[in-house]
mmCIF file of N, CA and C in Angstrom:
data_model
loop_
_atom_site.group_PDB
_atom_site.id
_atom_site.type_symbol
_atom_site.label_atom_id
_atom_site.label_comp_id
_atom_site.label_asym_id
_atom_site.label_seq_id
_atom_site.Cartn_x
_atom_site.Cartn_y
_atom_site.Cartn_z
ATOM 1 N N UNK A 1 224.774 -88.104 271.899
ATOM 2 C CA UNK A 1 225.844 -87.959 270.957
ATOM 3 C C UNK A 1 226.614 -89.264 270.803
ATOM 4 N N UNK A 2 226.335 -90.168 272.109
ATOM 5 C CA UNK A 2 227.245 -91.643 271.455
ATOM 6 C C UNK A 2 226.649 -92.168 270.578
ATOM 7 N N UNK A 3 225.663 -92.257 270.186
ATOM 8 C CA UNK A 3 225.413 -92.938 269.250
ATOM 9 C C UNK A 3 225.700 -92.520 267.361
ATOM 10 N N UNK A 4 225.678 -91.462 267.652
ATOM 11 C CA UNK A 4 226.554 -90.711 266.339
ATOM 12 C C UNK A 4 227.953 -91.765 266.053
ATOM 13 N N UNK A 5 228.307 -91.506 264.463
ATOM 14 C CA UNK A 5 229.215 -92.204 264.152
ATOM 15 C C UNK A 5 230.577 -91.482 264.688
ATOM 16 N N UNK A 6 231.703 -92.277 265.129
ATOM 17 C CA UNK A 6 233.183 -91.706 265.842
ATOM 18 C C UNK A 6 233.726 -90.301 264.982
ATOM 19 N N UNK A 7 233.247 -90.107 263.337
ATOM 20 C CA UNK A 7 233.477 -89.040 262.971
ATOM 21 C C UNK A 7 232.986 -87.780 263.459
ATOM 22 N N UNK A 8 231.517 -88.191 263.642
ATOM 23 C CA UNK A 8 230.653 -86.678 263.710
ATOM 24 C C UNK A 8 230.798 -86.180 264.782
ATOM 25 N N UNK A 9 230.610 -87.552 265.497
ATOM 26 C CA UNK A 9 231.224 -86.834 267.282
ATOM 27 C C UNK A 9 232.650 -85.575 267.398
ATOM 28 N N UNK A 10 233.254 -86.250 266.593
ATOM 29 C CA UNK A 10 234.903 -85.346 266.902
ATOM 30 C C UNK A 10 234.469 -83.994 266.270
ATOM 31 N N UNK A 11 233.784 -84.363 264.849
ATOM 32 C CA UNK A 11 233.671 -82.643 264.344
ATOM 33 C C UNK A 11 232.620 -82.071 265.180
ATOM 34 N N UNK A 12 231.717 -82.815 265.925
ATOM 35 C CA UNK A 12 230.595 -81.989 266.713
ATOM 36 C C UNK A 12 231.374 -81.596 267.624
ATOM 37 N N UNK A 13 231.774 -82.256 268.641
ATOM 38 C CA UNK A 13 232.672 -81.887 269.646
ATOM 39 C C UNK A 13 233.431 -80.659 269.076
ATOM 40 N N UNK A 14 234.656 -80.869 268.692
ATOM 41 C CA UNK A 14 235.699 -79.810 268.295
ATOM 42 C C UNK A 14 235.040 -78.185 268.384
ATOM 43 N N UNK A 15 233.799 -78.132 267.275
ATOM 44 C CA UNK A 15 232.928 -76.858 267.082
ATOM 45 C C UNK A 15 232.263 -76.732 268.712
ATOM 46 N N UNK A 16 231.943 -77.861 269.445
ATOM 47 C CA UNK A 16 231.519 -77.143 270.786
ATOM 48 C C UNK A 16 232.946 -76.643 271.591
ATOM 49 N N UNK A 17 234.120 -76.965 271.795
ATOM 50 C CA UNK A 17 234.843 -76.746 272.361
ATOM 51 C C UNK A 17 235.426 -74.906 271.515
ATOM 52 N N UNK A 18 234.919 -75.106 270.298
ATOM 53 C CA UNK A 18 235.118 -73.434 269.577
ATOM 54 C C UNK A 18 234.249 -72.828 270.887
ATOM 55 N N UNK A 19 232.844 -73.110 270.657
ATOM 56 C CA UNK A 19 231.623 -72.434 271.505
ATOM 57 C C UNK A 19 232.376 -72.148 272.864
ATOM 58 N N UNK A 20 233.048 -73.105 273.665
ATOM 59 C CA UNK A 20 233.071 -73.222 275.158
ATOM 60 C C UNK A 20 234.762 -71.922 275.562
ATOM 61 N N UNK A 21 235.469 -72.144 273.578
ATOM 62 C CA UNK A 21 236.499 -70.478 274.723
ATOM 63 C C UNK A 21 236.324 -69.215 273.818
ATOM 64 N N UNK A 22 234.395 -69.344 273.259
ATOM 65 C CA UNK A 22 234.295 -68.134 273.397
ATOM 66 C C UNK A 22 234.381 -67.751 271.674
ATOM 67 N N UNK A 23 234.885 -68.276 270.825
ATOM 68 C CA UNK A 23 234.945 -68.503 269.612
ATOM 69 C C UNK A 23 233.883 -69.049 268.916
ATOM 70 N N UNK A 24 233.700 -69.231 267.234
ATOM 71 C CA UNK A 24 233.001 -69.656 266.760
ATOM 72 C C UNK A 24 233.398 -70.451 265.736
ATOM 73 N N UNK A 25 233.496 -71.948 265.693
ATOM 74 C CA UNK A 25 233.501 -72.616 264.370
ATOM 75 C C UNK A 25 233.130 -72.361 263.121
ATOM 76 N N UNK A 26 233.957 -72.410 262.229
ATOM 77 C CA UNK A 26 233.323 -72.395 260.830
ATOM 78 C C UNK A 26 232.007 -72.281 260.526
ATOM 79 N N UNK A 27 231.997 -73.759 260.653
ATOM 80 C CA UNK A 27 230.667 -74.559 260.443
ATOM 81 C C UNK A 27 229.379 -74.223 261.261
ATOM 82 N N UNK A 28 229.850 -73.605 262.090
ATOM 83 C CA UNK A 28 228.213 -73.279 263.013
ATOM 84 C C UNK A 28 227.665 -72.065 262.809
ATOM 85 N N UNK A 29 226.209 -72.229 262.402
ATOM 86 C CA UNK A 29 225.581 -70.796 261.823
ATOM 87 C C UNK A 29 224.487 -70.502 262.783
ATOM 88 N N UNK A 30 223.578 -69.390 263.029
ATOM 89 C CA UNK A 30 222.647 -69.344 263.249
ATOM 90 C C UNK A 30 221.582 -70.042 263.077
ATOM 91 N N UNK A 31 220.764 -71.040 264.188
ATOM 92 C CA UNK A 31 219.968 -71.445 263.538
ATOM 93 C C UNK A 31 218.389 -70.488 263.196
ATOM 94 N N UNK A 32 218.246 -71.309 261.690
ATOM 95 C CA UNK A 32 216.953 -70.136 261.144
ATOM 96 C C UNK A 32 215.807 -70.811 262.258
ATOM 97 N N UNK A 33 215.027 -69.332 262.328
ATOM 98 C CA UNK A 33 214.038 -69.194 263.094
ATOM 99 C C UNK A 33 214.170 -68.576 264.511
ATOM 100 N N UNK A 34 215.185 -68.305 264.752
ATOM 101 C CA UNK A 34 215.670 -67.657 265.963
ATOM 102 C C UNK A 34 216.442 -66.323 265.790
ATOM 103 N N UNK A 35 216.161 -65.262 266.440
ATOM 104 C CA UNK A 35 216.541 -64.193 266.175
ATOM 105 C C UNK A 35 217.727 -64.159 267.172
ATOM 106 N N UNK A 36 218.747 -63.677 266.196
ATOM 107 C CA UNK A 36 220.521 -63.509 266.818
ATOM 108 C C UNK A 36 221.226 -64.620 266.540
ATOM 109 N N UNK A 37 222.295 -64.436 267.009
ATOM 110 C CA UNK A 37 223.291 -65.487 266.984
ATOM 111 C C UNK A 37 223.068 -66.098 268.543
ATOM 112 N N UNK A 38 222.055 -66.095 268.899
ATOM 113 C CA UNK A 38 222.451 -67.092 270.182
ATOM 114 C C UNK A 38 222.224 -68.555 270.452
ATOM 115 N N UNK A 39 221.257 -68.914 269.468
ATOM 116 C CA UNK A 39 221.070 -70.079 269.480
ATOM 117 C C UNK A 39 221.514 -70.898 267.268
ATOM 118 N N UNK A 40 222.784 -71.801 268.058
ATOM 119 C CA UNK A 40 223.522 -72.306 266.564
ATOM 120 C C UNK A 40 223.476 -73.404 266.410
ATOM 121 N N UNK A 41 223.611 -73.804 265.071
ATOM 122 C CA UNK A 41 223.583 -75.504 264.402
ATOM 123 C C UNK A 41 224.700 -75.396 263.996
ATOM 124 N N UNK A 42 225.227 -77.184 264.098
ATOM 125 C CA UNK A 42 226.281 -77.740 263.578
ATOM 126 C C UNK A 42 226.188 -78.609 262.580
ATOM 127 N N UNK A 43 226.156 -78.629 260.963
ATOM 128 C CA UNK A 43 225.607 -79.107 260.539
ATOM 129 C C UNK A 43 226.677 -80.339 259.553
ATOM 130 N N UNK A 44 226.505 -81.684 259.888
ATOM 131 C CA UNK A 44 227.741 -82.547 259.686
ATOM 132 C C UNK A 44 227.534 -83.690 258.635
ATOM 133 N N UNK A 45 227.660 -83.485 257.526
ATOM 134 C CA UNK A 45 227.363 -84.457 256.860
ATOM 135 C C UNK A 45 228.435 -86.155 256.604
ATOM 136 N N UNK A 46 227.707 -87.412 256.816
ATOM 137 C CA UNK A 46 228.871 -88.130 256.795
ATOM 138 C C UNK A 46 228.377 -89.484 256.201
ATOM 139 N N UNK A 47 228.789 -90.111 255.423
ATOM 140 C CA UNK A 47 228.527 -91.568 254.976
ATOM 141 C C UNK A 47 226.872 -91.193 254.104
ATOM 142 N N UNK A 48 226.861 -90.023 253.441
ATOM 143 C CA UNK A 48 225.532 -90.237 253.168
ATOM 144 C C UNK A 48 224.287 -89.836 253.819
ATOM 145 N N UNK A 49 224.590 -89.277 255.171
ATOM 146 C CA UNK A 49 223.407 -88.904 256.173
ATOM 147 C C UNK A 49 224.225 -87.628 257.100
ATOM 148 N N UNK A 50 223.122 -86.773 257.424
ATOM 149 C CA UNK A 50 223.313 -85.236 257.721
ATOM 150 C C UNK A 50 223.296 -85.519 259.375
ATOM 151 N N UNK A 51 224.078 -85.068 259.910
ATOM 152 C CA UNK A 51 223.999 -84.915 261.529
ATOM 153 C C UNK A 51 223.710 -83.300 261.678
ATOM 154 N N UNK A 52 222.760 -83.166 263.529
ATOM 155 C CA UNK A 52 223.073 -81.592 263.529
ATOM 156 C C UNK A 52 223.492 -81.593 264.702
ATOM 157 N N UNK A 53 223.921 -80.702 265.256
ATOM 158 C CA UNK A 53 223.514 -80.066 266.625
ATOM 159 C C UNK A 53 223.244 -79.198 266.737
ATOM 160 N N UNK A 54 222.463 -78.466 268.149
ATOM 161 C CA UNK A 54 221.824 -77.572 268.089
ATOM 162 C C UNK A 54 222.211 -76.909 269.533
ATOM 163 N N UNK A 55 222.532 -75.759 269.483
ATOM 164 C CA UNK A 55 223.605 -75.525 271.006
ATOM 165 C C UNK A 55 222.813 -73.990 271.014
ATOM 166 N N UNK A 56 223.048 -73.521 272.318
ATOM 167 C CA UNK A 56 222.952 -72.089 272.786
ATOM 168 C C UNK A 56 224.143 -71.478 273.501
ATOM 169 N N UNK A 57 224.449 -70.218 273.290
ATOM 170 C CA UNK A 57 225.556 -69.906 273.690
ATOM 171 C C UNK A 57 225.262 -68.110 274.380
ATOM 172 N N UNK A 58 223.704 -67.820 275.011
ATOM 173 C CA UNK A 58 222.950 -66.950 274.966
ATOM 174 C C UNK A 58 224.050 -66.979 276.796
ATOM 175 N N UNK A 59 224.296 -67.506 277.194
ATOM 176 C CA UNK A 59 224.132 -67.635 278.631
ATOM 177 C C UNK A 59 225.681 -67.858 278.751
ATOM 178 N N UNK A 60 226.694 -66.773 279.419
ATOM 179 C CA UNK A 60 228.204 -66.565 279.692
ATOM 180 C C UNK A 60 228.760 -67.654 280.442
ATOM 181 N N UNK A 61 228.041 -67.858 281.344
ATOM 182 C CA UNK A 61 228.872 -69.094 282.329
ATOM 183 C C UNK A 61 228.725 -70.257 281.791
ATOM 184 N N UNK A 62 227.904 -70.644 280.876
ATOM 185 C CA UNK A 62 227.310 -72.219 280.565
ATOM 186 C C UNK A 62 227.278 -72.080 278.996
ATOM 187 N N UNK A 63 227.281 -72.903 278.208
ATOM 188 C CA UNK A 63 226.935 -73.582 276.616
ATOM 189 C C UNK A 63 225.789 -74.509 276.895
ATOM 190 N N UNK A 64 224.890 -74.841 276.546
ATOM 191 C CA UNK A 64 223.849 -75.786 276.583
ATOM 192 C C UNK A 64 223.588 -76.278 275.081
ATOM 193 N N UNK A 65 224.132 -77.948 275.029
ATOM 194 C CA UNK A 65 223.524 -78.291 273.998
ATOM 195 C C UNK A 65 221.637 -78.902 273.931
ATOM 196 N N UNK A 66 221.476 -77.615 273.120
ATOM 197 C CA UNK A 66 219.823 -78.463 273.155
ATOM 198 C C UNK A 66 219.443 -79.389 272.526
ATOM 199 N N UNK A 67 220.297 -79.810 271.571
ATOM 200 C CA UNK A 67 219.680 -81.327 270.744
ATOM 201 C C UNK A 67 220.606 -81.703 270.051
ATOM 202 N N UNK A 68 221.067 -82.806 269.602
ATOM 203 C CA UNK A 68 221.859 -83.543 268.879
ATOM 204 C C UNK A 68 220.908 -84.540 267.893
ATOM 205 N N UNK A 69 221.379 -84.654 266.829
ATOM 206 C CA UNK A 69 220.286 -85.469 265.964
ATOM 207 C C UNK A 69 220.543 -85.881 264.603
ATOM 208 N N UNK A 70 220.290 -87.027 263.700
ATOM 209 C CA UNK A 70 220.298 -87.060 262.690
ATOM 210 C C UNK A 70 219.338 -86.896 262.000
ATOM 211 N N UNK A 71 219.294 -86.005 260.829
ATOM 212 C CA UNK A 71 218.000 -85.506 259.643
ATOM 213 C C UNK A 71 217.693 -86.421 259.001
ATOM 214 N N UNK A 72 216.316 -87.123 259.015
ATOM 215 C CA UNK A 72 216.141 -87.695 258.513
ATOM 216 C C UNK A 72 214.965 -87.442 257.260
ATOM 217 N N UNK A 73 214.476 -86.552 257.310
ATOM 218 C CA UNK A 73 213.713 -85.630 256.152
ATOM 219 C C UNK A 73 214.129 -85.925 254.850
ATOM 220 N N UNK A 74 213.949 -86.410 253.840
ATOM 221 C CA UNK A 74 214.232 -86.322 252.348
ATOM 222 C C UNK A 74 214.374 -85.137 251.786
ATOM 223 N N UNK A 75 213.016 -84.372 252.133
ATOM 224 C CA UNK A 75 212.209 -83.032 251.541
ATOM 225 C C UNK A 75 213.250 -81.881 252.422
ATOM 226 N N UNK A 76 214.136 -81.179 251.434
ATOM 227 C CA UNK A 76 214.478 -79.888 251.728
ATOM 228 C C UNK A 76 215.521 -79.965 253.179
ATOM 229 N N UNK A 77 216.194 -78.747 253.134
ATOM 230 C CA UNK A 77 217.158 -78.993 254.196
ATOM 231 C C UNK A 77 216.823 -78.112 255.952
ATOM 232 N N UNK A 78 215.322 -77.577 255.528
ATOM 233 C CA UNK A 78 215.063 -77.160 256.528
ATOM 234 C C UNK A 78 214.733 -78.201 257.859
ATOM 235 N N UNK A 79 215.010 -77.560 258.900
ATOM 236 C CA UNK A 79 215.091 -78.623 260.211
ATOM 237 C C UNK A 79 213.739 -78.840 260.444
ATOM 238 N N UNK A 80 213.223 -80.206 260.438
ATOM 239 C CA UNK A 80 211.864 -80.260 260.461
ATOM 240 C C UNK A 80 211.188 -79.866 261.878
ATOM 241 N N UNK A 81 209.955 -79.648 261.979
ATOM 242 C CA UNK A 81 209.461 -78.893 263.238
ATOM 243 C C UNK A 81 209.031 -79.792 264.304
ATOM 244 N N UNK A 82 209.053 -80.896 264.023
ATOM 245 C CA UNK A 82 209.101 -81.698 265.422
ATOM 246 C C UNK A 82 210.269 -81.540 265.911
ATOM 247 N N UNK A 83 211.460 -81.323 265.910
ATOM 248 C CA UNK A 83 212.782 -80.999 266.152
ATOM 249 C C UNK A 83 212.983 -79.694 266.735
ATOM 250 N N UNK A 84 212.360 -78.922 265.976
ATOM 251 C CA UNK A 84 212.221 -77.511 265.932
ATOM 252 C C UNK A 84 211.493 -77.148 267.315
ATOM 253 N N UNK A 85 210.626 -77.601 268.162
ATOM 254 C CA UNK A 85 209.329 -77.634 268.666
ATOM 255 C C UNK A 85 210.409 -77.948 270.096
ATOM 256 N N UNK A 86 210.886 -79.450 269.988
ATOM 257 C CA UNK A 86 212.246 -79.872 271.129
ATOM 258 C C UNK A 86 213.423 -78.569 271.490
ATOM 259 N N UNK A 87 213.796 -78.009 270.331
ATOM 260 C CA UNK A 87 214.803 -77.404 271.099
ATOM 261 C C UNK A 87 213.976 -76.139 271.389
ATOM 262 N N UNK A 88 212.973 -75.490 271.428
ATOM 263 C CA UNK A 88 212.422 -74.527 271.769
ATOM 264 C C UNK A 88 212.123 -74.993 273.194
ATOM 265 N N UNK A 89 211.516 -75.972 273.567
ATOM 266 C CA UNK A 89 211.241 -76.294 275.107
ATOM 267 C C UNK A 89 212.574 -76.448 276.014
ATOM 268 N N UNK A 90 213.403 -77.270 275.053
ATOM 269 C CA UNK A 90 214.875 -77.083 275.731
ATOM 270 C C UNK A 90 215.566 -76.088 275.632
ATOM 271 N N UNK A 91 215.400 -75.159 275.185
ATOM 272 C CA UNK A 91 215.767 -73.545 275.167
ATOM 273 C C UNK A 91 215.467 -72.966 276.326
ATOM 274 N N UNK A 92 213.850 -73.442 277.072
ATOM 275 C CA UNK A 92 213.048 -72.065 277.759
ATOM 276 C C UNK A 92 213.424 -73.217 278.788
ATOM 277 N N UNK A 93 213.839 -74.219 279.208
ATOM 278 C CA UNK A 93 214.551 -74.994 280.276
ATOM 279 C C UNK A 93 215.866 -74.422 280.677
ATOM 280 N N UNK A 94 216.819 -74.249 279.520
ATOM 281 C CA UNK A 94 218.031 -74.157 280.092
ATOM 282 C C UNK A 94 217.924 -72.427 280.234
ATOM 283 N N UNK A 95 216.842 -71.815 280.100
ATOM 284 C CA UNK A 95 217.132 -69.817 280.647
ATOM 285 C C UNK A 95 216.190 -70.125 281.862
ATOM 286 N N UNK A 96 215.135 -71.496 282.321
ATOM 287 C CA UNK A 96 215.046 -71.183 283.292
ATOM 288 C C UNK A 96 216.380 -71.886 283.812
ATOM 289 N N UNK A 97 216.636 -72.273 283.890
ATOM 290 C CA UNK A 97 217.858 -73.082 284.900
ATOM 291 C C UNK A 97 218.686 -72.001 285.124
ATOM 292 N N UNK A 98 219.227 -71.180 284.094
ATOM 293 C CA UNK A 98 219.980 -70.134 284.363
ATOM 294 C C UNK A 98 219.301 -69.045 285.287
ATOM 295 N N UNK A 99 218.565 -68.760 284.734
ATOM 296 C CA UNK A 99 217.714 -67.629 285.978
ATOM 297 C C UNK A 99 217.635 -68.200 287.306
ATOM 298 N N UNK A 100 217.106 -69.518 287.649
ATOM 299 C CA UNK A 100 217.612 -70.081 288.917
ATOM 300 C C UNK A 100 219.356 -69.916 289.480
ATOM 301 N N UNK A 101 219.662 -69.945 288.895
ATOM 302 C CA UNK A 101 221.416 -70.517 289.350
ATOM 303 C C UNK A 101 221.554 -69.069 289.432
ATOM 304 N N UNK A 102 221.249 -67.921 289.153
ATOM 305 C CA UNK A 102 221.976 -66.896 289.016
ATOM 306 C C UNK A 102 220.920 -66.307 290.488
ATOM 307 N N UNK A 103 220.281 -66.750 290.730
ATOM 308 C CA UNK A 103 219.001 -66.193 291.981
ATOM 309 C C UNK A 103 219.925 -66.555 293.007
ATOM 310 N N UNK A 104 220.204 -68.021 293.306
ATOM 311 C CA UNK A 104 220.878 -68.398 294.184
ATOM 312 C C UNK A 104 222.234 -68.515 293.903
ATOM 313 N N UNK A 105 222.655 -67.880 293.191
ATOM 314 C CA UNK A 105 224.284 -67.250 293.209
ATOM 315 C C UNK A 105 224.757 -65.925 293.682
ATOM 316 N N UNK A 106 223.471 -65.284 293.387
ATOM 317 C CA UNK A 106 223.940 -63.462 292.899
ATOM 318 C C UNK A 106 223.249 -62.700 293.699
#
């Protein structure tokens, strides 16, 4: 996320800090291709170029952002699937991590 411009950061941020008491930003929708609201995009447009993020909020004790990124696709506003492909592996990382932490917690 540092490398994002000082704007997008604050509006990315702000909408995760919605996520973290439990609330939901405006701006953050379901992302398509995932069934529920548990996994959301932040979608930030600025200077001409689209920022996203891509967060889960499936898991009570923790928020996990799975990807941060700028779109660089011309064609259409769907999230292209090399992207798509990343936060799915970083998805099935952060429920195992959770299923660990909750083994040796609970």
């Amino acid at each position: 996320m540092r490398a994002l411009p000082q704007a997008v950061r604050y509006e990315i941020g702000y909408a995760l800090y919605f996520a973290q008491i439990g609330d939901k930003h405006p701006k953050a929708k379901p992302l398509k291709g995932h069934s529920g609201a548990g996994v959301l995009e932040i979608v930030e447009d600025h200077d001409g170029n689209t920022y996203r993020a891509v967060y889960t909020v499936r898991f009570h004790e923790a928020l996990y952002v799975l990807h941060v990124f700028q779109k660089k696709a011309k064609r259409g506003i769907a999230t292209p699937a090399k992207e798509l492909a990343l936060i799915q592996r970083r998805l099935a990382l952060a429920e195992a991590r959770h299923r660990q932490e909750n083994q040796t917690n609970g």
